[in-house]
Amino acid sequence: MARGPTPPLAGGSEGVRSVLEQEIRRSRHLLSPGFGLTSEEAADRHKRGLYNKPASDKTKTIPRIILENTFSVFNLIIGMVILFLVVFYFRSRDGRLLLDSIGVFSVALLNTLIAVYQEIKAKMALDRVNLLLKRQVSVLRDDKLQDVDAKDVVIDDVIYLRRGDQVVVDATVVESNRLEIDESLLSGESEAVLKNNGDVLLSGSFCVSGNGYYKATRVGHDSLAARFTKTARRYKLTLTPLQRRINLIIKGLFVVCVFLVASAFLLRGDEGVSIDLARQVATIMLGLIPQGLVLMSSVTFALGVFRISRLGAIVQRLNAVESFSNVSVICMDKTGTLTQNKLSLHALTPLTEEIDAQAIRQSLSTYAQYGSDKNTTIMALHTCEPELNIEVIDELPFSSTRKLSILRIRRADRTIKTFIVGAYDVLVQRLEAGPRERARTAFEDNGLGLYRNLLFGCIVDDSTTLERLPETEITIHPLCIASITDEIREDARETIRLFEDKGIGLKILSGDSVTSVQSVCRAMGRDVGDAEVITGDRLDGLDASEFAKAVGDKMVFARLNPDHKLRIVRQLRQNGLYTVMIGDGVNDLPAIKEADMGIAMQEGSAITKEVADIVLLENRFALLPAIFDEGNKIVNSVSSVAKLLLTKNFMVICLGVLFIFFGMEFPLTPRRVTLINIFAITLPAVMIALKNNNTVPYRVFTTDVLSYVSLSACVIVSSGYAGFFLSIGLKEGRDDSVMVMLSIIVVACIANFLAVVIDRLDRDKLKHLVYSFFMLMVYFILVSMDANNIVVRGVKGFYEIREIGHNSWIVVATVGILTAISLITLQRLRIRLLKGDKPN
């Protein structure tokens, strides 16, 4: 069988590397002429644009961020309101309308600038972190394998493909060492397809077994992956469920806005549209446009993803951030997750007296050297110099389903050997009675159950086609048991304890033996008894109801293949549990795709990282509790900002209804709305987005937010009218009474901000209190200051603020304090009533 160059080993001595280089030179003559490009040919194709240019960036470009925030739907509507006011200004020459236009424009500009700045800041940080996840491939150039970025692959490049690699361009197979390709990401079919020389490979598929080379035929925008990218997952591309709920609320507000505006013109425009009515209609429109809500929710998510990246993880699907608060159970692989995947050969237990231990060790190293699989397990077997002058005749690479691999070689003396390596408890079943008993005795006597064990041997039949060997009766001559050990992550025990403290269930899904997994659990301080363990073979014998019960009851699942892991995760989801799957290998991929949230390690296979929702940099499993907390902060921040912003919208609805249908006082103008925005909405919302530290899981967004804003709006409007009528009763003029009403509304809105954050006992609580007191003082000083100063006169005139008398101040202080106390108290009672609500 023709063999291309062996890929470089992940490590090893200089002697091993020298042998590898000899292997590459020897195998080169087996390849057809023109196999691979030269550097000059690759550079020429790149210059001509024949390279794998990404279809799109993971993050938005800066011009796109500026354009999207500047020409958002809300800004366009605000522009129409400004145009409406300007048209009436030219008709009436009333300067108030021109000042209204300036006031509305200033708030829209401030919101847009904040959004652009924060989103660009998050984008630049994410771009830096995403460099750590650049996909690299091994291409054959200048007669050797070179690692290049996937985007630098050019037409006619020959690319090496191994287990776990994703096909990065559309291509043709030029050499297949039993390549098995999974095309489920493209077709939905999970069955792997065997690819032979000349077969077509589609970008986006990935290798689950075997290895080989493929030649790029279509790259960049012409490849299938590029066409899929237009609808694929990208940062901030898809809306989260939380954002969809916000959009639904916004649509409802638009409907209400249209209804109120139409009603105002019909019921209040009998004698034509007056200047006052035009300003009132513009105020209602502005008050019901929640431009800040979408803006702040997007910024909050962007900032949260940035903070998560600083912790050491990359969020590849924005929905995952919102999911943290819903996690019920975490499934995890053992190797590479609970352990560090730093494998070493702990012991080599001979099973034959015909060959000495050193010869067995050399045969094992020969297998590791010349086999095409170069994972950490195989590298652990490479403990000495291999045999030289070896010719590989045939190979059956490892697969997670078979749990074995076979290598047939021809030695220098022309003798043929067929080596087999596989999981101990899988291959021991295929031994003849005598060797099987000796192997089991050696296994028990040496206490090897604590380790990952491989059985290494020779197949007596050297003529049968390798594909048939796993399914046929074969005679295996066992040579040794190779016991491999791994290092437990130092922080695994504490991490698992933190998850359990949060009420999150844990399940270990491993392809290793029961005793190996149990030993890892004991090392973490968790003694897992046999009653909590089940193997893949036993799962296969269960009916549907028994399987569902086993998945719910057991903690450790051993000797699993990828399909077992997939079925377990699917069953957990069917049981109504929000399920996370953490893994690093191809065998974890189906389960990661099936899970509600998939998490991959940075050192995991390329395809696993590609499909995962979150990638843990530096494989830091211990970061997960902190990352989950950060995700909860994001969701809590969005909900708090939503309460703040929607309270204003609902308040305007109440005032608009009372004005339009009952003829009651309407104290707001476009500029006064901007005043409320500055003091009680925009700046507090930014503070919440930047400083929130609430990590309590949040599960009742719609019910919580709508009940909150409805209650707050009713209290604020009621207190405003109470102050207005009290002031009228004290014989104050109408203008002074309206100013009293406006001042009480400002005080109540600031108190509403406190009500949003008061139940969060974090270190920023004092900052919020200081901020609220400061804003109250600024407003009261502004109202009470003498207007002789040109600056003060300008500000007060612009925002239509007038001085009020002593009696009016008493009304503002009395009603304002009572409103603040009532608002905070009622919101606390509301929280208690919602405690029994289910997530929605």
PDB file of N, CA and C in Angstrom, residues 404-475:
ATOM      1  N   LEU A 404      -9.308  -0.667  18.618  1.00  0.00           N
ATOM      2  CA  LEU A 404      -8.065  -1.385  18.333  1.00  0.00           C
ATOM      3  C   LEU A 404      -7.483  -0.861  17.024  1.00  0.00           C
ATOM      4  N   SER A 405      -6.216  -1.160  16.820  1.00  0.00           N
ATOM      5  CA  SER A 405      -5.573  -0.848  15.539  1.00  0.00           C
ATOM      6  C   SER A 405      -4.614  -1.977  15.201  1.00  0.00           C
ATOM      7  N   ILE A 406      -4.335  -2.125  13.905  1.00  0.00           N
ATOM      8  CA  ILE A 406      -3.487  -3.223  13.421  1.00  0.00           C
ATOM      9  C   ILE A 406      -2.446  -2.643  12.468  1.00  0.00           C
ATOM     10  N   LEU A 407      -1.212  -3.117  12.575  1.00  0.00           N
ATOM     11  CA  LEU A 407      -0.127  -2.666  11.701  1.00  0.00           C
ATOM     12  C   LEU A 407       0.620  -3.892  11.182  1.00  0.00           C
ATOM     13  N   ARG A 408       0.709  -3.989   9.860  1.00  0.00           N
ATOM     14  CA  ARG A 408       1.438  -5.104   9.232  1.00  0.00           C
ATOM     15  C   ARG A 408       2.717  -4.537   8.611  1.00  0.00           C
ATOM     16  N   ILE A 409       3.864  -5.093   9.014  1.00  0.00           N
ATOM     17  CA  ILE A 409       5.153  -4.571   8.557  1.00  0.00           C
ATOM     18  C   ILE A 409       6.002  -5.695   7.959  1.00  0.00           C
ATOM     19  N   ARG A 410       7.012  -5.296   7.180  1.00  0.00           N
ATOM     20  CA  ARG A 410       8.038  -6.226   6.680  1.00  0.00           C
ATOM     21  C   ARG A 410       9.370  -5.758   7.243  1.00  0.00           C
ATOM     22  N   ARG A 411      10.013  -6.626   7.978  1.00  0.00           N
ATOM     23  CA  ARG A 411      11.284  -6.300   8.599  1.00  0.00           C
ATOM     24  C   ARG A 411      12.434  -6.379   7.587  1.00  0.00           C
ATOM     25  N   ALA A 412      13.613  -6.000   8.047  1.00  0.00           N
ATOM     26  CA  ALA A 412      14.783  -6.001   7.169  1.00  0.00           C
ATOM     27  C   ALA A 412      15.118  -7.404   6.678  1.00  0.00           C
ATOM     28  N   ASP A 413      14.797  -8.420   7.508  1.00  0.00           N
ATOM     29  CA  ASP A 413      15.080  -9.804   7.094  1.00  0.00           C
ATOM     30  C   ASP A 413      13.956 -10.376   6.238  1.00  0.00           C
ATOM     31  N   ARG A 414      13.019  -9.488   5.791  1.00  0.00           N
ATOM     32  CA  ARG A 414      11.901  -9.826   4.895  1.00  0.00           C
ATOM     33  C   ARG A 414      10.798 -10.615   5.577  1.00  0.00           C
ATOM     34  N   THR A 415      10.889 -10.832   6.886  1.00  0.00           N
ATOM     35  CA  THR A 415       9.790 -11.482   7.597  1.00  0.00           C
ATOM     36  C   THR A 415       8.656 -10.478   7.804  1.00  0.00           C
ATOM     37  N   ILE A 416       7.437 -11.001   7.831  1.00  0.00           N
ATOM     38  CA  ILE A 416       6.246 -10.147   7.979  1.00  0.00           C
ATOM     39  C   ILE A 416       5.682 -10.336   9.387  1.00  0.00           C
ATOM     40  N   LYS A 417       5.329  -9.221  10.007  1.00  0.00           N
ATOM     41  CA  LYS A 417       4.705  -9.244  11.327  1.00  0.00           C
ATOM     42  C   LYS A 417       3.438  -8.399  11.290  1.00  0.00           C
ATOM     43  N   THR A 418       2.390  -8.906  11.945  1.00  0.00           N
ATOM     44  CA  THR A 418       1.136  -8.158  12.065  1.00  0.00           C
ATOM     45  C   THR A 418       0.894  -7.885  13.539  1.00  0.00           C
ATOM     46  N   PHE A 419       1.091  -6.645  13.940  1.00  0.00           N
ATOM     47  CA  PHE A 419       0.900  -6.245  15.328  1.00  0.00           C
ATOM     48  C   PHE A 419      -0.535  -5.754  15.541  1.00  0.00           C
ATOM     49  N   ILE A 420      -1.036  -6.009  16.727  1.00  0.00           N
ATOM     50  CA  ILE A 420      -2.365  -5.508  17.092  1.00  0.00           C
ATOM     51  C   ILE A 420      -2.273  -4.863  18.476  1.00  0.00           C
ATOM     52  N   VAL A 421      -2.890  -3.712  18.611  1.00  0.00           N
ATOM     53  CA  VAL A 421      -2.946  -2.996  19.888  1.00  0.00           C
ATOM     54  C   VAL A 421      -4.388  -2.579  20.111  1.00  0.00           C
ATOM     55  N   GLY A 422      -4.877  -2.794  21.325  1.00  0.00           N
ATOM     56  CA  GLY A 422      -6.246  -2.389  21.620  1.00  0.00           C
ATOM     57  C   GLY A 422      -6.508  -2.356  23.107  1.00  0.00           C
ATOM     58  N   ALA A 423      -7.689  -1.912  23.457  1.00  0.00           N
ATOM     59  CA  ALA A 423      -8.078  -1.878  24.868  1.00  0.00           C
ATOM     60  C   ALA A 423      -7.989  -3.285  25.460  1.00  0.00           C
ATOM     61  N   TYR A 424      -7.399  -3.381  26.639  1.00  0.00           N
ATOM     62  CA  TYR A 424      -7.155  -4.689  27.251  1.00  0.00           C
ATOM     63  C   TYR A 424      -8.433  -5.507  27.365  1.00  0.00           C
ATOM     64  N   ASP A 425      -9.497  -4.923  27.928  1.00  0.00           N
ATOM     65  CA  ASP A 425     -10.691  -5.718  28.168  1.00  0.00           C
ATOM     66  C   ASP A 425     -11.456  -6.020  26.884  1.00  0.00           C
ATOM     67  N   VAL A 426     -11.080  -5.377  25.773  1.00  0.00           N
ATOM     68  CA  VAL A 426     -11.687  -5.719  24.483  1.00  0.00           C
ATOM     69  C   VAL A 426     -10.936  -6.882  23.846  1.00  0.00           C
ATOM     70  N   LEU A 427      -9.597  -6.780  23.818  1.00  0.00           N
ATOM     71  CA  LEU A 427      -8.809  -7.821  23.147  1.00  0.00           C
ATOM     72  C   LEU A 427      -8.670  -9.092  23.968  1.00  0.00           C
ATOM     73  N   VAL A 428      -8.716  -8.980  25.298  1.00  0.00           N
ATOM     74  CA  VAL A 428      -8.534 -10.186  26.104  1.00  0.00           C
ATOM     75  C   VAL A 428      -9.656 -11.190  25.843  1.00  0.00           C
ATOM     76  N   GLN A 429     -10.812 -10.693  25.458  1.00  0.00           N
ATOM     77  CA  GLN A 429     -11.933 -11.581  25.146  1.00  0.00           C
ATOM     78  C   GLN A 429     -11.667 -12.414  23.889  1.00  0.00           C
ATOM     79  N   ARG A 430     -10.722 -11.923  23.039  1.00  0.00           N
ATOM     80  CA  ARG A 430     -10.467 -12.603  21.767  1.00  0.00           C
ATOM     81  C   ARG A 430      -9.274 -13.549  21.842  1.00  0.00           C
ATOM     82  N   LEU A 431      -8.675 -13.639  23.005  1.00  0.00           N
ATOM     83  CA  LEU A 431      -7.561 -14.584  23.180  1.00  0.00           C
ATOM     84  C   LEU A 431      -8.093 -16.003  23.354  1.00  0.00           C
ATOM     85  N   GLU A 432      -7.260 -16.943  23.037  1.00  0.00           N
ATOM     86  CA  GLU A 432      -7.599 -18.341  23.314  1.00  0.00           C
ATOM     87  C   GLU A 432      -7.606 -18.556  24.829  1.00  0.00           C
ATOM     88  N   ALA A 433      -8.185 -19.642  25.261  1.00  0.00           N
ATOM     89  CA  ALA A 433      -8.442 -19.865  26.687  1.00  0.00           C
ATOM     90  C   ALA A 433      -7.183 -19.766  27.541  1.00  0.00           C
ATOM     91  N   GLY A 434      -6.108 -20.441  27.133  1.00  0.00           N
ATOM     92  CA  GLY A 434      -4.888 -20.434  27.926  1.00  0.00           C
ATOM     93  C   GLY A 434      -4.276 -19.046  28.051  1.00  0.00           C
ATOM     94  N   PRO A 435      -3.982 -18.389  26.924  1.00  0.00           N
ATOM     95  CA  PRO A 435      -3.424 -17.031  27.002  1.00  0.00           C
ATOM     96  C   PRO A 435      -4.358 -16.051  27.714  1.00  0.00           C
ATOM     97  N   ARG A 436      -5.651 -16.262  27.543  1.00  0.00           N
ATOM     98  CA  ARG A 436      -6.601 -15.358  28.199  1.00  0.00           C
ATOM     99  C   ARG A 436      -6.505 -15.481  29.713  1.00  0.00           C
ATOM    100  N   GLU A 437      -6.400 -16.709  30.209  1.00  0.00           N
ATOM    101  CA  GLU A 437      -6.305 -16.913  31.642  1.00  0.00           C
ATOM    102  C   GLU A 437      -4.999 -16.342  32.197  1.00  0.00           C
ATOM    103  N   ARG A 438      -3.896 -16.534  31.448  1.00  0.00           N
ATOM    104  CA  ARG A 438      -2.611 -15.993  31.900  1.00  0.00           C
ATOM    105  C   ARG A 438      -2.641 -14.472  31.923  1.00  0.00           C
ATOM    106  N   ALA A 439      -3.285 -13.874  30.924  1.00  0.00           N
ATOM    107  CA  ALA A 439      -3.368 -12.411  30.878  1.00  0.00           C
ATOM    108  C   ALA A 439      -4.181 -11.883  32.049  1.00  0.00           C
ATOM    109  N   ARG A 440      -5.284 -12.533  32.360  1.00  0.00           N
ATOM    110  CA  ARG A 440      -6.123 -12.077  33.461  1.00  0.00           C
ATOM    111  C   ARG A 440      -5.408 -12.249  34.803  1.00  0.00           C
ATOM    112  N   THR A 441      -4.671 -13.345  34.935  1.00  0.00           N
ATOM    113  CA  THR A 441      -3.926 -13.549  36.175  1.00  0.00           C
ATOM    114  C   THR A 441      -2.876 -12.458  36.361  1.00  0.00           C
ATOM    115  N   ALA A 442      -2.127 -12.168  35.269  1.00  0.00           N
ATOM    116  CA  ALA A 442      -1.106 -11.114  35.345  1.00  0.00           C
ATOM    117  C   ALA A 442      -1.748  -9.766  35.656  1.00  0.00           C
ATOM    118  N   PHE A 443      -2.902  -9.541  35.086  1.00  0.00           N
ATOM    119  CA  PHE A 443      -3.620  -8.279  35.310  1.00  0.00           C
ATOM    120  C   PHE A 443      -3.997  -8.125  36.780  1.00  0.00           C
ATOM    121  N   GLU A 444      -4.540  -9.197  37.371  1.00  0.00           N
ATOM    122  CA  GLU A 444      -4.977  -9.137  38.760  1.00  0.00           C
ATOM    123  C   GLU A 444      -3.787  -9.099  39.716  1.00  0.00           C
ATOM    124  N   ASP A 445      -2.794  -9.955  39.471  1.00  0.00           N
ATOM    125  CA  ASP A 445      -1.654 -10.046  40.388  1.00  0.00           C
ATOM    126  C   ASP A 445      -0.880  -8.740  40.457  1.00  0.00           C
ATOM    127  N   ASN A 446      -0.832  -8.011  39.366  1.00  0.00           N
ATOM    128  CA  ASN A 446      -0.056  -6.765  39.325  1.00  0.00           C
ATOM    129  C   ASN A 446      -0.896  -5.523  39.618  1.00  0.00           C
ATOM    130  N   GLY A 447      -2.166  -5.741  39.950  1.00  0.00           N
ATOM    131  CA  GLY A 447      -3.017  -4.607  40.309  1.00  0.00           C
ATOM    132  C   GLY A 447      -3.107  -3.548  39.222  1.00  0.00           C
ATOM    133  N   LEU A 448      -3.291  -3.994  37.978  1.00  0.00           N
ATOM    134  CA  LEU A 448      -3.267  -3.066  36.848  1.00  0.00           C
ATOM    135  C   LEU A 448      -4.604  -2.360  36.615  1.00  0.00           C
ATOM    136  N   GLY A 449      -5.608  -2.705  37.398  1.00  0.00           N
ATOM    137  CA  GLY A 449      -6.929  -2.106  37.177  1.00  0.00           C
ATOM    138  C   GLY A 449      -6.974  -0.605  37.384  1.00  0.00           C
ATOM    139  N   LEU A 450      -5.950  -0.057  38.033  1.00  0.00           N
ATOM    140  CA  LEU A 450      -5.945   1.383  38.297  1.00  0.00           C
ATOM    141  C   LEU A 450      -5.550   2.197  37.075  1.00  0.00           C
ATOM    142  N   TYR A 451      -5.075   1.526  36.012  1.00  0.00           N
ATOM    143  CA  TYR A 451      -4.485   2.261  34.896  1.00  0.00           C
ATOM    144  C   TYR A 451      -5.274   2.041  33.610  1.00  0.00           C
ATOM    145  N   ARG A 452      -4.927   2.825  32.600  1.00  0.00           N
ATOM    146  CA  ARG A 452      -5.433   2.567  31.254  1.00  0.00           C
ATOM    147  C   ARG A 452      -4.545   1.477  30.662  1.00  0.00           C
ATOM    148  N   ASN A 453      -5.148   0.368  30.292  1.00  0.00           N
ATOM    149  CA  ASN A 453      -4.368  -0.796  29.864  1.00  0.00           C
ATOM    150  C   ASN A 453      -4.625  -1.140  28.410  1.00  0.00           C
ATOM    151  N   LEU A 454      -3.537  -1.364  27.693  1.00  0.00           N
ATOM    152  CA  LEU A 454      -3.586  -1.812  26.307  1.00  0.00           C
ATOM    153  C   LEU A 454      -2.978  -3.201  26.231  1.00  0.00           C
ATOM    154  N   LEU A 455      -3.554  -4.028  25.382  1.00  0.00           N
ATOM    155  CA  LEU A 455      -2.971  -5.339  25.131  1.00  0.00           C
ATOM    156  C   LEU A 455      -2.270  -5.273  23.787  1.00  0.00           C
ATOM    157  N   PHE A 456      -0.994  -5.685  23.790  1.00  0.00           N
ATOM    158  CA  PHE A 456      -0.171  -5.642  22.576  1.00  0.00           C
ATOM    159  C   PHE A 456       0.202  -7.066  22.208  1.00  0.00           C
ATOM    160  N   GLY A 457       0.010  -7.414  20.942  1.00  0.00           N
ATOM    161  CA  GLY A 457       0.327  -8.772  20.526  1.00  0.00           C
ATOM    162  C   GLY A 457       0.528  -8.879  19.036  1.00  0.00           C
ATOM    163  N   CYS A 458       0.723 -10.105  18.577  1.00  0.00           N
ATOM    164  CA  CYS A 458       0.888 -10.402  17.148  1.00  0.00           C
ATOM    165  C   CYS A 458      -0.275 -11.259  16.685  1.00  0.00           C
ATOM    166  N   ILE A 459      -0.706 -11.020  15.474  1.00  0.00           N
ATOM    167  CA  ILE A 459      -1.729 -11.861  14.855  1.00  0.00           C
ATOM    168  C   ILE A 459      -1.012 -12.941  14.062  1.00  0.00           C
ATOM    169  N   VAL A 460      -1.372 -14.175  14.314  1.00  0.00           N
ATOM    170  CA  VAL A 460      -0.681 -15.296  13.677  1.00  0.00           C
ATOM    171  C   VAL A 460      -0.894 -15.296  12.172  1.00  0.00           C
ATOM    172  N   ASP A 461      -2.087 -14.936  11.733  1.00  0.00           N
ATOM    173  CA  ASP A 461      -2.411 -14.924  10.300  1.00  0.00           C
ATOM    174  C   ASP A 461      -1.878 -13.632   9.677  1.00  0.00           C
ATOM    175  N   ASP A 462      -0.905 -13.747   8.790  1.00  0.00           N
ATOM    176  CA  ASP A 462      -0.323 -12.572   8.159  1.00  0.00           C
ATOM    177  C   ASP A 462      -0.812 -12.372   6.732  1.00  0.00           C
ATOM    178  N   SER A 463      -1.881 -13.054   6.349  1.00  0.00           N
ATOM    179  CA  SER A 463      -2.336 -12.960   4.967  1.00  0.00           C
ATOM    180  C   SER A 463      -3.736 -12.374   4.826  1.00  0.00           C
ATOM    181  N   THR A 464      -4.571 -12.471   5.867  1.00  0.00           N
ATOM    182  CA  THR A 464      -5.943 -11.977   5.782  1.00  0.00           C
ATOM    183  C   THR A 464      -5.961 -10.453   5.637  1.00  0.00           C
ATOM    184  N   THR A 465      -6.856  -9.947   4.803  1.00  0.00           N
ATOM    185  CA  THR A 465      -7.008  -8.502   4.645  1.00  0.00           C
ATOM    186  C   THR A 465      -7.353  -7.873   5.982  1.00  0.00           C
ATOM    187  N   LEU A 466      -6.712  -6.751   6.293  1.00  0.00           N
ATOM    188  CA  LEU A 466      -6.853  -6.169   7.626  1.00  0.00           C
ATOM    189  C   LEU A 466      -8.283  -5.755   7.948  1.00  0.00           C
ATOM    190  N   GLU A 467      -9.054  -5.285   6.946  1.00  0.00           N
ATOM    191  CA  GLU A 467     -10.417  -4.862   7.229  1.00  0.00           C
ATOM    192  C   GLU A 467     -11.253  -6.000   7.812  1.00  0.00           C
ATOM    193  N   ARG A 468     -10.909  -7.233   7.455  1.00  0.00           N
ATOM    194  CA  ARG A 468     -11.712  -8.378   7.896  1.00  0.00           C
ATOM    195  C   ARG A 468     -11.294  -8.878   9.266  1.00  0.00           C
ATOM    196  N   LEU A 469     -10.087  -8.523   9.716  1.00  0.00           N
ATOM    197  CA  LEU A 469      -9.571  -9.103  10.950  1.00  0.00           C
ATOM    198  C   LEU A 469     -10.414  -8.783  12.184  1.00  0.00           C
ATOM    199  N   PRO A 470     -10.869  -7.531  12.372  1.00  0.00           N
ATOM    200  CA  PRO A 470     -11.646  -7.273  13.599  1.00  0.00           C
ATOM    201  C   PRO A 470     -12.935  -8.057  13.681  1.00  0.00           C
ATOM    202  N   GLU A 471     -13.487  -8.456  12.532  1.00  0.00           N
ATOM    203  CA  GLU A 471     -14.776  -9.150  12.538  1.00  0.00           C
ATOM    204  C   GLU A 471     -14.643 -10.660  12.388  1.00  0.00           C
ATOM    205  N   THR A 472     -13.424 -11.162  12.205  1.00  0.00           N
ATOM    206  CA  THR A 472     -13.254 -12.605  11.990  1.00  0.00           C
ATOM    207  C   THR A 472     -12.545 -13.230  13.188  1.00  0.00           C
ATOM    208  N   GLU A 473     -12.602 -14.563  13.213  1.00  0.00           N
ATOM    209  CA  GLU A 473     -11.891 -15.308  14.249  1.00  0.00           C
ATOM    210  C   GLU A 473     -10.399 -15.239  13.943  1.00  0.00           C
ATOM    211  N   ILE A 474      -9.628 -14.696  14.856  1.00  0.00           N
ATOM    212  CA  ILE A 474      -8.188 -14.580  14.647  1.00  0.00           C
ATOM    213  C   ILE A 474      -7.471 -15.117  15.875  1.00  0.00           C
ATOM    214  N   THR A 475      -6.246 -15.546  15.645  1.00  0.00           N
ATOM    215  CA  THR A 475      -5.413 -16.028  16.746  1.00  0.00           C
ATOM    216  C   THR A 475      -4.408 -14.943  17.094  1.00  0.00           C
TER     217      THR A 475
END
